[in-house]
mmCIF file with all atom_site columns, C-alpha atoms and ligand atoms in Angstrom:
data_model
loop_
_atom_site.group_PDB
_atom_site.id
_atom_site.type_symbol
_atom_site.label_atom_id
_atom_site.label_alt_id
_atom_site.label_comp_id
_atom_site.label_asym_id
_atom_site.label_entity_id
_atom_site.label_seq_id
_atom_site.pdbx_PDB_ins_code
_atom_site.Cartn_x
_atom_site.Cartn_y
_atom_site.Cartn_z
_atom_site.occupancy
_atom_site.B_iso_or_equiv
_atom_site.pdbx_formal_charge
_atom_site.auth_seq_id
_atom_site.auth_comp_id
_atom_site.auth_asym_id
_atom_site.auth_atom_id
_atom_site.pdbx_PDB_model_num
ATOM   1   C CA  . MET A 1 1   ? 86.480 164.762 99.416  1.00 0.00 ? 1160 MET A CA  1
ATOM   2   C CA  . ASN A 1 2   ? 86.820 160.944 100.914 1.00 0.00 ? 1161 ASN A CA  1
ATOM   3   C CA  . GLN A 1 3   ? 86.338 158.529 97.658  1.00 0.00 ? 1162 GLN A CA  1
ATOM   4   C CA  . GLU A 1 4   ? 84.857 157.699 94.378  1.00 0.00 ? 1163 GLU A CA  1
ATOM   5   C CA  . PRO A 1 5   ? 81.337 156.090 94.909  1.00 0.00 ? 1164 PRO A CA  1
ATOM   6   C CA  . SER A 1 6   ? 81.010 152.637 94.846  1.00 0.00 ? 1165 SER A CA  1
ATOM   7   C CA  . PRO A 1 7   ? 80.196 151.165 91.158  1.00 0.00 ? 1166 PRO A CA  1
ATOM   8   C CA  . THR A 1 8   ? 77.682 148.534 92.529  1.00 0.00 ? 1167 THR A CA  1
ATOM   9   C CA  . ALA A 1 9   ? 75.573 151.896 93.903  1.00 0.00 ? 1168 ALA A CA  1
ATOM   10  C CA  . CYS A 1 10  ? 72.107 152.404 92.484  1.00 0.00 ? 1169 CYS A CA  1
ATOM   11  C CA  . ILE A 1 11  ? 68.877 154.173 93.110  1.00 0.00 ? 1170 ILE A CA  1
ATOM   12  C CA  . LEU A 1 12  ? 65.518 152.239 92.751  1.00 0.00 ? 1171 LEU A CA  1
ATOM   13  C CA  . PRO A 1 13  ? 62.053 152.922 93.184  1.00 0.00 ? 1172 PRO A CA  1
ATOM   14  C CA  . ALA A 1 14  ? 60.823 151.982 96.504  1.00 0.00 ? 1173 ALA A CA  1
ATOM   15  C CA  . THR A 1 15  ? 57.363 150.317 97.448  1.00 0.00 ? 1174 THR A CA  1
ATOM   16  C CA  . GLU A 1 16  ? 55.237 150.140 100.978 1.00 0.00 ? 1175 GLU A CA  1
ATOM   17  C CA  . ALA A 1 17  ? 57.043 147.329 101.494 1.00 0.00 ? 1176 ALA A CA  1
ATOM   18  C CA  . ASP A 1 18  ? 60.228 149.435 101.751 1.00 0.00 ? 1177 ASP A CA  1
ATOM   19  C CA  . LEU A 1 19  ? 58.850 151.548 104.168 1.00 0.00 ? 1178 LEU A CA  1
ATOM   20  C CA  . PRO A 1 20  ? 59.690 149.833 107.402 1.00 0.00 ? 1179 PRO A CA  1
ATOM   21  C CA  . ALA A 1 21  ? 63.405 149.946 106.749 1.00 0.00 ? 1180 ALA A CA  1
ATOM   22  C CA  . ILE A 1 22  ? 63.501 153.335 105.226 1.00 0.00 ? 1181 ILE A CA  1
ATOM   23  C CA  . ALA A 1 23  ? 61.968 154.159 108.691 1.00 0.00 ? 1182 ALA A CA  1
ATOM   24  C CA  . HIS A 1 24  ? 64.534 152.669 110.957 1.00 0.00 ? 1183 HIS A CA  1
ATOM   25  C CA  . LEU A 1 25  ? 67.494 154.222 108.266 1.00 0.00 ? 1184 LEU A CA  1
ATOM   26  C CA  . ALA A 1 26  ? 65.879 157.444 109.071 1.00 0.00 ? 1185 ALA A CA  1
ATOM   27  C CA  . GLY A 1 27  ? 66.578 156.900 112.840 1.00 0.00 ? 1186 GLY A CA  1
ATOM   28  C CA  . VAL A 1 28  ? 70.260 156.044 112.434 1.00 0.00 ? 1187 VAL A CA  1
ATOM   29  C CA  . ILE A 1 29  ? 70.630 158.817 110.326 1.00 0.00 ? 1188 ILE A CA  1
ATOM   30  C CA  . TRP A 1 30  ? 68.700 162.165 112.075 1.00 0.00 ? 1189 TRP A CA  1
ATOM   31  C CA  . ARG A 1 31  ? 70.142 160.335 115.831 1.00 0.00 ? 1190 ARG A CA  1
ATOM   32  C CA  . ALA A 1 32  ? 73.834 160.846 113.857 1.00 0.00 ? 1191 ALA A CA  1
ATOM   33  C CA  . VAL A 1 33  ? 73.327 163.932 112.289 1.00 0.00 ? 1192 VAL A CA  1
ATOM   34  C CA  . TYR A 1 34  ? 70.684 166.139 113.499 1.00 0.00 ? 1193 TYR A CA  1
ATOM   35  C CA  . PRO A 1 35  ? 72.185 166.458 117.463 1.00 0.00 ? 1194 PRO A CA  1
ATOM   36  C CA  . THR A 1 36  ? 73.770 169.272 116.518 1.00 0.00 ? 1195 THR A CA  1
ATOM   37  C CA  . ILE A 1 37  ? 71.049 170.958 114.715 1.00 0.00 ? 1196 ILE A CA  1
ATOM   38  C CA  . VAL A 1 38  ? 67.897 170.695 116.720 1.00 0.00 ? 1197 VAL A CA  1
ATOM   39  C CA  . THR A 1 39  ? 67.690 169.074 120.223 1.00 0.00 ? 1198 THR A CA  1
ATOM   40  C CA  . ILE A 1 40  ? 67.375 165.318 120.838 1.00 0.00 ? 1199 ILE A CA  1
ATOM   41  C CA  . GLU A 1 41  ? 63.420 166.169 121.778 1.00 0.00 ? 1200 GLU A CA  1
ATOM   42  C CA  . GLN A 1 42  ? 62.694 167.617 118.360 1.00 0.00 ? 1201 GLN A CA  1
ATOM   43  C CA  . ILE A 1 43  ? 64.555 164.605 116.926 1.00 0.00 ? 1202 ILE A CA  1
ATOM   44  C CA  . GLU A 1 44  ? 62.808 161.914 118.340 1.00 0.00 ? 1203 GLU A CA  1
ATOM   45  C CA  . PHE A 1 45  ? 59.214 163.980 118.364 1.00 0.00 ? 1204 PHE A CA  1
ATOM   46  C CA  . MET A 1 46  ? 59.603 164.615 114.628 1.00 0.00 ? 1205 MET A CA  1
ATOM   47  C CA  . LEU A 1 47  ? 60.850 160.902 113.957 1.00 0.00 ? 1206 LEU A CA  1
ATOM   48  C CA  . ALA A 1 48  ? 57.551 159.738 115.616 1.00 0.00 ? 1207 ALA A CA  1
ATOM   49  C CA  . ARG A 1 49  ? 55.545 162.709 113.519 1.00 0.00 ? 1208 ARG A CA  1
ATOM   50  C CA  . MET A 1 50  ? 57.284 161.906 110.131 1.00 0.00 ? 1209 MET A CA  1
ATOM   51  C CA  . TYR A 1 51  ? 58.022 158.302 109.903 1.00 0.00 ? 1210 TYR A CA  1
ATOM   52  C CA  . ALA A 1 52  ? 55.317 156.495 111.495 1.00 0.00 ? 1211 ALA A CA  1
ATOM   53  C CA  . LEU A 1 53  ? 54.369 153.822 108.734 1.00 0.00 ? 1212 LEU A CA  1
ATOM   54  C CA  . ASP A 1 54  ? 50.914 155.108 108.765 1.00 0.00 ? 1213 ASP A CA  1
ATOM   55  C CA  . LYS A 1 55  ? 52.144 158.242 107.800 1.00 0.00 ? 1214 LYS A CA  1
ATOM   56  C CA  . LEU A 1 56  ? 54.541 157.391 105.252 1.00 0.00 ? 1215 LEU A CA  1
ATOM   57  C CA  . ARG A 1 57  ? 51.604 155.182 103.410 1.00 0.00 ? 1216 ARG A CA  1
ATOM   58  C CA  . ASP A 1 58  ? 49.466 157.576 103.618 1.00 0.00 ? 1217 ASP A CA  1
ATOM   59  C CA  . GLU A 1 59  ? 52.013 160.106 101.396 1.00 0.00 ? 1218 GLU A CA  1
ATOM   60  C CA  . ILE A 1 60  ? 52.341 156.857 98.815  1.00 0.00 ? 1219 ILE A CA  1
ATOM   61  C CA  . ARG A 1 61  ? 48.716 156.096 99.001  1.00 0.00 ? 1220 ARG A CA  1
ATOM   62  C CA  . ALA A 1 62  ? 47.109 159.709 98.793  1.00 0.00 ? 1221 ALA A CA  1
ATOM   63  C CA  . GLN A 1 63  ? 49.329 162.199 98.214  1.00 0.00 ? 1222 GLN A CA  1
ATOM   64  C CA  . GLY A 1 64  ? 51.415 160.815 95.370  1.00 0.00 ? 1223 GLY A CA  1
ATOM   65  C CA  . ILE A 1 65  ? 54.602 160.838 96.965  1.00 0.00 ? 1224 ILE A CA  1
ATOM   66  C CA  . ARG A 1 66  ? 57.059 158.175 95.431  1.00 0.00 ? 1225 ARG A CA  1
ATOM   67  C CA  . PHE A 1 67  ? 60.541 157.262 97.603  1.00 0.00 ? 1226 PHE A CA  1
ATOM   68  C CA  . TYR A 1 68  ? 63.751 155.923 96.011  1.00 0.00 ? 1227 TYR A CA  1
ATOM   69  C CA  . ARG A 1 69  ? 65.891 153.958 98.097  1.00 0.00 ? 1228 ARG A CA  1
ATOM   70  C CA  . LEU A 1 70  ? 69.881 154.265 97.583  1.00 0.00 ? 1229 LEU A CA  1
ATOM   71  C CA  . ILE A 1 71  ? 71.755 150.839 97.368  1.00 0.00 ? 1230 ILE A CA  1
ATOM   72  C CA  . VAL A 1 72  ? 75.363 150.228 97.971  1.00 0.00 ? 1231 VAL A CA  1
ATOM   73  C CA  . ASP A 1 73  ? 76.426 147.004 97.723  1.00 0.00 ? 1232 ASP A CA  1
ATOM   74  C CA  . GLY A 1 74  ? 73.728 145.350 98.002  1.00 0.00 ? 1233 GLY A CA  1
ATOM   75  C CA  . GLN A 1 75  ? 72.434 147.404 101.270 1.00 0.00 ? 1234 GLN A CA  1
ATOM   76  C CA  . LEU A 1 76  ? 69.542 150.362 102.022 1.00 0.00 ? 1235 LEU A CA  1
ATOM   77  C CA  . MET A 1 77  ? 72.051 153.341 102.521 1.00 0.00 ? 1236 MET A CA  1
ATOM   78  C CA  . GLY A 1 78  ? 70.077 156.368 101.913 1.00 0.00 ? 1237 GLY A CA  1
ATOM   79  C CA  . TYR A 1 79  ? 66.930 157.369 100.406 1.00 0.00 ? 1238 TYR A CA  1
ATOM   80  C CA  . SER A 1 80  ? 64.949 160.108 98.824  1.00 0.00 ? 1239 SER A CA  1
ATOM   81  C CA  . SER A 1 81  ? 60.914 161.330 98.044  1.00 0.00 ? 1240 SER A CA  1
ATOM   82  C CA  . ILE A 1 82  ? 58.804 163.714 95.959  1.00 0.00 ? 1241 ILE A CA  1
ATOM   83  C CA  . GLY A 1 83  ? 55.771 164.580 95.551  1.00 0.00 ? 1242 GLY A CA  1
ATOM   84  C CA  . PRO A 1 84  ? 52.868 167.215 93.997  1.00 0.00 ? 1243 PRO A CA  1
ATOM   85  C CA  . THR A 1 85  ? 52.634 170.403 95.908  1.00 0.00 ? 1244 THR A CA  1
ATOM   86  C CA  . GLY A 1 86  ? 49.354 171.608 94.374  1.00 0.00 ? 1245 GLY A CA  1
ATOM   87  C CA  . THR A 1 87  ? 50.772 174.075 92.296  1.00 0.00 ? 1246 THR A CA  1
ATOM   88  C CA  . PRO A 1 88  ? 51.207 172.763 88.272  1.00 0.00 ? 1247 PRO A CA  1
ATOM   89  C CA  . GLY A 1 89  ? 54.538 172.312 87.514  1.00 0.00 ? 1248 GLY A CA  1
ATOM   90  C CA  . VAL A 1 90  ? 56.049 172.492 90.972  1.00 0.00 ? 1249 VAL A CA  1
ATOM   91  C CA  . CYS A 1 91  ? 57.678 169.282 92.718  1.00 0.00 ? 1250 CYS A CA  1
ATOM   92  C CA  . LYS A 1 92  ? 58.907 169.211 96.427  1.00 0.00 ? 1251 LYS A CA  1
ATOM   93  C CA  . LEU A 1 93  ? 62.050 167.487 97.522  1.00 0.00 ? 1252 LEU A CA  1
ATOM   94  C CA  . HIS A 1 94  ? 60.595 165.830 100.877 1.00 0.00 ? 1253 HIS A CA  1
ATOM   95  C CA  . LYS A 1 95  ? 63.684 163.604 101.532 1.00 0.00 ? 1254 LYS A CA  1
ATOM   96  C CA  . LEU A 1 96  ? 66.927 163.229 101.273 1.00 0.00 ? 1255 LEU A CA  1
ATOM   97  C CA  . TYR A 1 97  ? 68.966 161.135 103.473 1.00 0.00 ? 1256 TYR A CA  1
ATOM   98  C CA  . LEU A 1 98  ? 71.933 158.895 103.465 1.00 0.00 ? 1257 LEU A CA  1
ATOM   99  C CA  . ARG A 1 99  ? 74.287 157.291 105.775 1.00 0.00 ? 1258 ARG A CA  1
ATOM   100 C CA  . PRO A 1 100 ? 76.834 159.461 107.349 1.00 0.00 ? 1259 PRO A CA  1
ATOM   101 C CA  . GLU A 1 101 ? 79.650 157.100 106.331 1.00 0.00 ? 1260 GLU A CA  1
ATOM   102 C CA  . LEU A 1 102 ? 78.910 157.847 102.706 1.00 0.00 ? 1261 LEU A CA  1
ATOM   103 C CA  . HIS A 1 103 ? 78.918 161.653 102.766 1.00 0.00 ? 1262 HIS A CA  1
ATOM   104 C CA  . GLY A 1 104 ? 81.472 163.408 100.880 1.00 0.00 ? 1263 GLY A CA  1
ATOM   105 C CA  . ARG A 1 105 ? 81.759 160.894 97.668  1.00 0.00 ? 1264 ARG A CA  1
ATOM   106 C CA  . GLY A 1 106 ? 78.970 162.539 95.780  1.00 0.00 ? 1265 GLY A CA  1
ATOM   107 C CA  . LEU A 1 107 ? 76.093 160.091 96.878  1.00 0.00 ? 1266 LEU A CA  1
ATOM   108 C CA  . GLY A 1 108 ? 74.014 162.734 97.907  1.00 0.00 ? 1267 GLY A CA  1
ATOM   109 C CA  . SER A 1 109 ? 74.546 164.626 94.602  1.00 0.00 ? 1268 SER A CA  1
ATOM   110 C CA  . ARG A 1 110 ? 73.581 161.367 92.770  1.00 0.00 ? 1269 ARG A CA  1
ATOM   111 C CA  . LEU A 1 111 ? 70.513 160.805 94.891  1.00 0.00 ? 1270 LEU A CA  1
ATOM   112 C CA  . LEU A 1 112 ? 69.257 164.339 94.659  1.00 0.00 ? 1271 LEU A CA  1
ATOM   113 C CA  . GLN A 1 113 ? 69.625 164.608 90.828  1.00 0.00 ? 1272 GLN A CA  1
ATOM   114 C CA  . HIS A 1 114 ? 68.099 161.125 90.151  1.00 0.00 ? 1273 HIS A CA  1
ATOM   115 C CA  . ALA A 1 115 ? 65.082 163.026 92.346  1.00 0.00 ? 1274 ALA A CA  1
ATOM   116 C CA  . GLU A 1 116 ? 65.037 166.046 89.645  1.00 0.00 ? 1275 GLU A CA  1
ATOM   117 C CA  . ALA A 1 117 ? 65.507 163.854 86.899  1.00 0.00 ? 1276 ALA A CA  1
ATOM   118 C CA  . GLU A 1 118 ? 62.247 161.869 88.113  1.00 0.00 ? 1277 GLU A CA  1
ATOM   119 C CA  . ALA A 1 119 ? 60.506 165.326 88.939  1.00 0.00 ? 1278 ALA A CA  1
ATOM   120 C CA  . ARG A 1 120 ? 61.613 166.457 85.351  1.00 0.00 ? 1279 ARG A CA  1
ATOM   121 C CA  . GLY A 1 121 ? 59.811 163.143 84.198  1.00 0.00 ? 1280 GLY A CA  1
ATOM   122 C CA  . LEU A 1 122 ? 56.588 163.883 85.781  1.00 0.00 ? 1281 LEU A CA  1
ATOM   123 C CA  . GLY A 1 123 ? 56.445 167.160 84.351  1.00 0.00 ? 1282 GLY A CA  1
ATOM   124 C CA  . ALA A 1 124 ? 57.897 169.141 86.649  1.00 0.00 ? 1283 ALA A CA  1
ATOM   125 C CA  . THR A 1 125 ? 60.091 172.547 85.667  1.00 0.00 ? 1284 THR A CA  1
ATOM   126 C CA  . ARG A 1 126 ? 60.623 173.721 89.466  1.00 0.00 ? 1285 ARG A CA  1
ATOM   127 C CA  . LEU A 1 127 ? 61.904 171.778 92.235  1.00 0.00 ? 1286 LEU A CA  1
ATOM   128 C CA  . ILE A 1 128 ? 61.705 172.931 95.761  1.00 0.00 ? 1287 ILE A CA  1
ATOM   129 C CA  . LEU A 1 129 ? 62.948 171.519 99.481  1.00 0.00 ? 1288 LEU A CA  1
ATOM   130 C CA  . ALA A 1 130 ? 63.068 172.865 102.859 1.00 0.00 ? 1289 ALA A CA  1
ATOM   131 C CA  . VAL A 1 131 ? 66.305 172.624 104.831 1.00 0.00 ? 1290 VAL A CA  1
ATOM   132 C CA  . ASN A 1 132 ? 66.879 173.633 108.438 1.00 0.00 ? 1291 ASN A CA  1
ATOM   133 C CA  . LYS A 1 133 ? 68.948 176.980 107.865 1.00 0.00 ? 1292 LYS A CA  1
ATOM   134 C CA  . ARG A 1 134 ? 71.958 175.417 110.327 1.00 0.00 ? 1293 ARG A CA  1
ATOM   135 C CA  . ASN A 1 135 ? 72.205 172.203 108.255 1.00 0.00 ? 1294 ASN A CA  1
ATOM   136 C CA  . ALA A 1 136 ? 75.199 173.731 106.254 1.00 0.00 ? 1295 ALA A CA  1
ATOM   137 C CA  . ARG A 1 137 ? 76.474 170.294 104.677 1.00 0.00 ? 1296 ARG A CA  1
ATOM   138 C CA  . ALA A 1 138 ? 72.997 169.367 102.954 1.00 0.00 ? 1297 ALA A CA  1
ATOM   139 C CA  . ILE A 1 139 ? 72.533 173.672 101.957 1.00 0.00 ? 1298 ILE A CA  1
ATOM   140 C CA  . ALA A 1 140 ? 76.041 173.087 100.402 1.00 0.00 ? 1299 ALA A CA  1
ATOM   141 C CA  . ALA A 1 141 ? 75.170 170.297 98.648  1.00 0.00 ? 1300 ALA A CA  1
ATOM   142 C CA  . TYR A 1 142 ? 71.688 171.745 97.041  1.00 0.00 ? 1301 TYR A CA  1
ATOM   143 C CA  . GLN A 1 143 ? 74.006 174.581 96.089  1.00 0.00 ? 1302 GLN A CA  1
ATOM   144 C CA  . ARG A 1 144 ? 76.159 172.240 94.443  1.00 0.00 ? 1303 ARG A CA  1
ATOM   145 C CA  . ASN A 1 145 ? 73.329 171.123 92.571  1.00 0.00 ? 1304 ASN A CA  1
ATOM   146 C CA  . GLY A 1 146 ? 72.188 174.306 91.246  1.00 0.00 ? 1305 GLY A CA  1
ATOM   147 C CA  . PHE A 1 147 ? 69.317 175.357 94.396  1.00 0.00 ? 1306 PHE A CA  1
ATOM   148 C CA  . THR A 1 148 ? 69.166 178.660 95.380  1.00 0.00 ? 1307 THR A CA  1
ATOM   149 C CA  . VAL A 1 149 ? 67.404 180.164 98.257  1.00 0.00 ? 1308 VAL A CA  1
ATOM   150 C CA  . ALA A 1 150 ? 64.209 181.124 97.682  1.00 0.00 ? 1309 ALA A CA  1
ATOM   151 C CA  . GLU A 1 151 ? 62.621 182.243 100.829 1.00 0.00 ? 1310 GLU A CA  1
ATOM   152 C CA  . SER A 1 152 ? 63.024 182.143 104.950 1.00 0.00 ? 1311 SER A CA  1
ATOM   153 C CA  . VAL A 1 153 ? 60.075 180.255 106.953 1.00 0.00 ? 1312 VAL A CA  1
ATOM   154 C CA  . LEU A 1 154 ? 59.857 179.652 110.592 1.00 0.00 ? 1313 LEU A CA  1
ATOM   155 C CA  . THR A 1 155 ? 57.013 176.719 110.924 1.00 0.00 ? 1314 THR A CA  1
ATOM   156 C CA  . GLU A 1 156 ? 55.202 175.446 113.969 1.00 0.00 ? 1315 GLU A CA  1
ATOM   157 C CA  . PHE A 1 157 ? 55.920 171.667 113.906 1.00 0.00 ? 1316 PHE A CA  1
ATOM   158 C CA  . GLY A 1 158 ? 53.484 170.815 116.777 1.00 0.00 ? 1317 GLY A CA  1
ATOM   159 C CA  . GLY A 1 159 ? 54.845 169.963 120.274 1.00 0.00 ? 1318 GLY A CA  1
ATOM   160 C CA  . GLY A 1 160 ? 55.973 173.399 121.095 1.00 0.00 ? 1319 GLY A CA  1
ATOM   161 C CA  . PHE A 1 161 ? 59.039 172.600 118.292 1.00 0.00 ? 1320 PHE A CA  1
ATOM   162 C CA  . VAL A 1 162 ? 59.505 175.056 115.201 1.00 0.00 ? 1321 VAL A CA  1
ATOM   163 C CA  . MET A 1 163 ? 61.188 174.484 112.040 1.00 0.00 ? 1322 MET A CA  1
ATOM   164 C CA  . ASP A 1 164 ? 63.358 177.457 111.087 1.00 0.00 ? 1323 ASP A CA  1
ATOM   165 C CA  . ASP A 1 165 ? 63.875 176.615 107.503 1.00 0.00 ? 1324 ASP A CA  1
ATOM   166 C CA  . PHE A 1 166 ? 65.110 177.830 104.139 1.00 0.00 ? 1325 PHE A CA  1
ATOM   167 C CA  . ILE A 1 167 ? 63.123 176.948 101.097 1.00 0.00 ? 1326 ILE A CA  1
ATOM   168 C CA  . MET A 1 168 ? 65.478 176.390 98.178  1.00 0.00 ? 1327 MET A CA  1
ATOM   169 C CA  . ALA A 1 169 ? 64.586 176.157 94.813  1.00 0.00 ? 1328 ALA A CA  1
ATOM   170 C CA  . LYS A 1 170 ? 65.292 174.742 91.097  1.00 0.00 ? 1329 LYS A CA  1
ATOM   171 C CA  . HIS A 1 171 ? 64.008 175.797 87.884  1.00 0.00 ? 1330 HIS A CA  1
ATOM   172 C CA  . LEU A 1 172 ? 64.290 172.406 85.969  1.00 0.00 ? 1331 LEU A CA  1
ATOM   173 C CA  . LYS A 1 173 ? 64.745 172.321 82.103  1.00 0.00 ? 1332 LYS A CA  1
ATOM   174 C CA  . ALA A 1 174 ? 62.261 170.505 80.191  1.00 0.00 ? 1333 ALA A CA  1
ATOM   175 C CA  . VAL A 1 175 ? 62.690 167.328 78.997  1.00 0.00 ? 1334 VAL A CA  1
ATOM   176 C CA  . ALA A 1 176 ? 63.731 167.117 75.474  1.00 0.00 ? 1335 ALA A CA  1
ATOM   177 C CA  . PRO A 1 177 ? 61.580 165.103 72.953  1.00 0.00 ? 1336 PRO A CA  1
ATOM   178 C CA  . VAL A 1 178 ? 63.445 161.651 71.895  1.00 0.00 ? 1337 VAL A CA  1
ATOM   179 C CA  . PHE A 1 179 ? 62.024 161.869 68.485  1.00 0.00 ? 1338 PHE A CA  1
ATOM   180 C CA  . SER A 1 180 ? 61.320 165.386 66.862  1.00 0.00 ? 1339 SER A CA  1
HETATM 181 C C1  . LIG B 2 .   ? 72.339 165.955 102.188 1.00 0.00 ? 2625 LIG B C1  1
HETATM 182 C C2  . LIG B 2 .   ? 73.184 164.905 102.052 1.00 0.00 ? 2625 LIG B C2  1
HETATM 183 C C3  . LIG B 2 .   ? 72.327 163.842 100.874 1.00 0.00 ? 2625 LIG B C3  1
HETATM 184 C C4  . LIG B 2 .   ? 73.846 165.298 101.065 1.00 0.00 ? 2625 LIG B C4  1
HETATM 185 O O1  . LIG B 2 .   ? 75.239 164.297 100.801 1.00 0.00 ? 2625 LIG B O1  1
HETATM 186 P P1  . LIG B 2 .   ? 76.713 164.735 101.019 1.00 0.00 ? 2625 LIG B P1  1
HETATM 187 O O2  . LIG B 2 .   ? 77.619 163.504 100.535 1.00 0.00 ? 2625 LIG B O2  1
HETATM 188 O O3  . LIG B 2 .   ? 77.094 165.471 101.936 1.00 0.00 ? 2625 LIG B O3  1
HETATM 189 O O4  . LIG B 2 .   ? 77.001 165.657 99.650  1.00 0.00 ? 2625 LIG B O4  1
HETATM 190 P P2  . LIG B 2 .   ? 77.557 165.163 97.920  1.00 0.00 ? 2625 LIG B P2  1
HETATM 191 O O5  . LIG B 2 .   ? 76.955 164.121 97.697  1.00 0.00 ? 2625 LIG B O5  1
HETATM 192 O O6  . LIG B 2 .   ? 77.096 166.189 97.034  1.00 0.00 ? 2625 LIG B O6  1
HETATM 193 O O7  . LIG B 2 .   ? 78.908 164.875 98.085  1.00 0.00 ? 2625 LIG B O7  1
HETATM 194 C C5  . LIG B 2 .   ? 79.598 166.018 97.993  1.00 0.00 ? 2625 LIG B C5  1
HETATM 195 C C6  . LIG B 2 .   ? 81.026 166.092 98.758  1.00 0.00 ? 2625 LIG B C6  1
HETATM 196 O O8  . LIG B 2 .   ? 81.700 164.687 97.982  1.00 0.00 ? 2625 LIG B O8  1
HETATM 197 C C7  . LIG B 2 .   ? 83.080 164.823 97.246  1.00 0.00 ? 2625 LIG B C7  1
HETATM 198 N N1  . LIG B 2 .   ? 82.807 164.136 96.271  1.00 0.00 ? 2625 LIG B N1  1
HETATM 199 C C8  . LIG B 2 .   ? 83.702 163.187 96.020  1.00 0.00 ? 2625 LIG B C8  1
HETATM 200 N N2  . LIG B 2 .   ? 83.357 162.317 94.862  1.00 0.00 ? 2625 LIG B N2  1
HETATM 201 C C9  . LIG B 2 .   ? 82.323 163.327 94.486  1.00 0.00 ? 2625 LIG B C9  1
HETATM 202 C C10 . LIG B 2 .   ? 81.488 162.873 93.124  1.00 0.00 ? 2625 LIG B C10 1
HETATM 203 N N3  . LIG B 2 .   ? 81.564 161.930 92.306  1.00 0.00 ? 2625 LIG B N3  1
HETATM 204 N N4  . LIG B 2 .   ? 80.788 163.675 92.621  1.00 0.00 ? 2625 LIG B N4  1
HETATM 205 C C11 . LIG B 2 .   ? 80.873 164.990 93.525  1.00 0.00 ? 2625 LIG B C11 1
HETATM 206 N N5  . LIG B 2 .   ? 81.016 164.891 94.713  1.00 0.00 ? 2625 LIG B N5  1
HETATM 207 C C12 . LIG B 2 .   ? 82.251 164.207 94.866  1.00 0.00 ? 2625 LIG B C12 1
HETATM 208 C C13 . LIG B 2 .   ? 82.848 166.406 97.123  1.00 0.00 ? 2625 LIG B C13 1
HETATM 209 O O9  . LIG B 2 .   ? 84.096 167.136 96.588  1.00 0.00 ? 2625 LIG B O9  1
HETATM 210 C C14 . LIG B 2 .   ? 82.086 167.108 98.247  1.00 0.00 ? 2625 LIG B C14 1
HETATM 211 O O10 . LIG B 2 .   ? 82.849 166.853 99.433  1.00 0.00 ? 2625 LIG B O10 1
HETATM 212 P P3  . LIG B 2 .   ? 83.034 167.966 100.508 1.00 0.00 ? 2625 LIG B P3  1
HETATM 213 O O11 . LIG B 2 .   ? 81.510 167.817 101.193 1.00 0.00 ? 2625 LIG B O11 1
HETATM 214 O O12 . LIG B 2 .   ? 84.103 167.373 101.428 1.00 0.00 ? 2625 LIG B O12 1
HETATM 215 O O13 . LIG B 2 .   ? 83.096 169.268 99.981  1.00 0.00 ? 2625 LIG B O13 1
HETATM 216 C C15 . LIG B 2 .   ? 73.765 164.304 103.129 1.00 0.00 ? 2625 LIG B C15 1
HETATM 217 O O14 . LIG B 2 .   ? 74.719 165.267 103.696 1.00 0.00 ? 2625 LIG B O14 1
HETATM 218 C C16 . LIG B 2 .   ? 73.070 163.984 104.341 1.00 0.00 ? 2625 LIG B C16 1
HETATM 219 O O15 . LIG B 2 .   ? 72.358 162.493 104.087 1.00 0.00 ? 2625 LIG B O15 1
HETATM 220 N N6  . LIG B 2 .   ? 72.611 164.355 105.053 1.00 0.00 ? 2625 LIG B N6  1
HETATM 221 C C17 . LIG B 2 .   ? 71.999 164.240 106.604 1.00 0.00 ? 2625 LIG B C17 1
HETATM 222 C C18 . LIG B 2 .   ? 70.912 164.210 106.158 1.00 0.00 ? 2625 LIG B C18 1
HETATM 223 C C19 . LIG B 2 .   ? 70.018 165.559 105.697 1.00 0.00 ? 2625 LIG B C19 1
HETATM 224 O O16 . LIG B 2 .   ? 70.505 166.760 106.247 1.00 0.00 ? 2625 LIG B O16 1
HETATM 225 N N7  . LIG B 2 .   ? 69.303 165.373 104.779 1.00 0.00 ? 2625 LIG B N7  1
HETATM 226 C C20 . LIG B 2 .   ? 68.593 166.871 104.083 1.00 0.00 ? 2625 LIG B C20 1
HETATM 227 C C21 . LIG B 2 .   ? 67.512 167.118 104.527 1.00 0.00 ? 2625 LIG B C21 1
HETATM 228 S S1  . LIG B 2 .   ? 66.663 168.867 103.783 1.00 0.00 ? 2625 LIG B S1  1
#
C-alpha cells in the first residue's frame, strides 16, 4: 500500500476534445506497464489500432461509448470507458487506465467504481470486461471489486497478434429509486 488518494482527485466525463490527451496518456501507460505482459511490437500495433483518434471518435459518435477522465491535482492521470454490448442490461468496461506512479492507492478502484455507477445509471445489471491473463495487478483490482472470471478467450487481434484474455463479470445491483 502506498498512501491515501489525493483529496483533489475527481472523475469527469470526457468529450472528443479530450481524446488526444487520452491517447497520449495511453501510450505512456502501455509502454510503462505492458512490456512484462506482451511484446513491444504488440504494444505499438495495438496502440496504433485502438487509440487512433478516428477510432476513438467513432466509439463516442457511433458506438455509444462514454469516456471518463481521472483528474488529480489538475492533471489527467487516468481514464475509463464503458459502452453497450448489444445484449440488454449488459455493459462493457472497455478501458481502465491509471498512470503507474498512482497505482496502489485505491485510485484504480475509485475509477472502476465510478464506471460501475455510470453503467448502473444507464440501466445495466451486468458489467463485463476483458483482461490479459498475465495482467495480475488489474485482475487483482477487478477481484477486489467483486468481479469474477466468466470465461477464457483467445482472440485474433490482427497483425498476427492474439489476445489471451479472461472475460470477467460483475452483477450490478439495480439503482434504488430516490422516492418510493
Ligand atoms: C488496473 C488499475 C487501474 C488498478 O489500479 P491499482 O492502483 O492497481 O488498484 P487499486 O486502485 O484497487 O489499488 C489497490 C491498492 O491500493 C491500496 N490502497 C491504498 N489506499 C487505498 C484505498 N483508499 N482504497 C483501496 N485501496 C487502497 C490497496 O491496499 C492495494 O494495494 P496493493 O496493490 O499493494 O495490494 C491499474 O493497475 C492500471 O492502470 N494498470 C495498467 C492498465 C491496465 O492494465 N488496465 C486494465 C486493462 S484490462
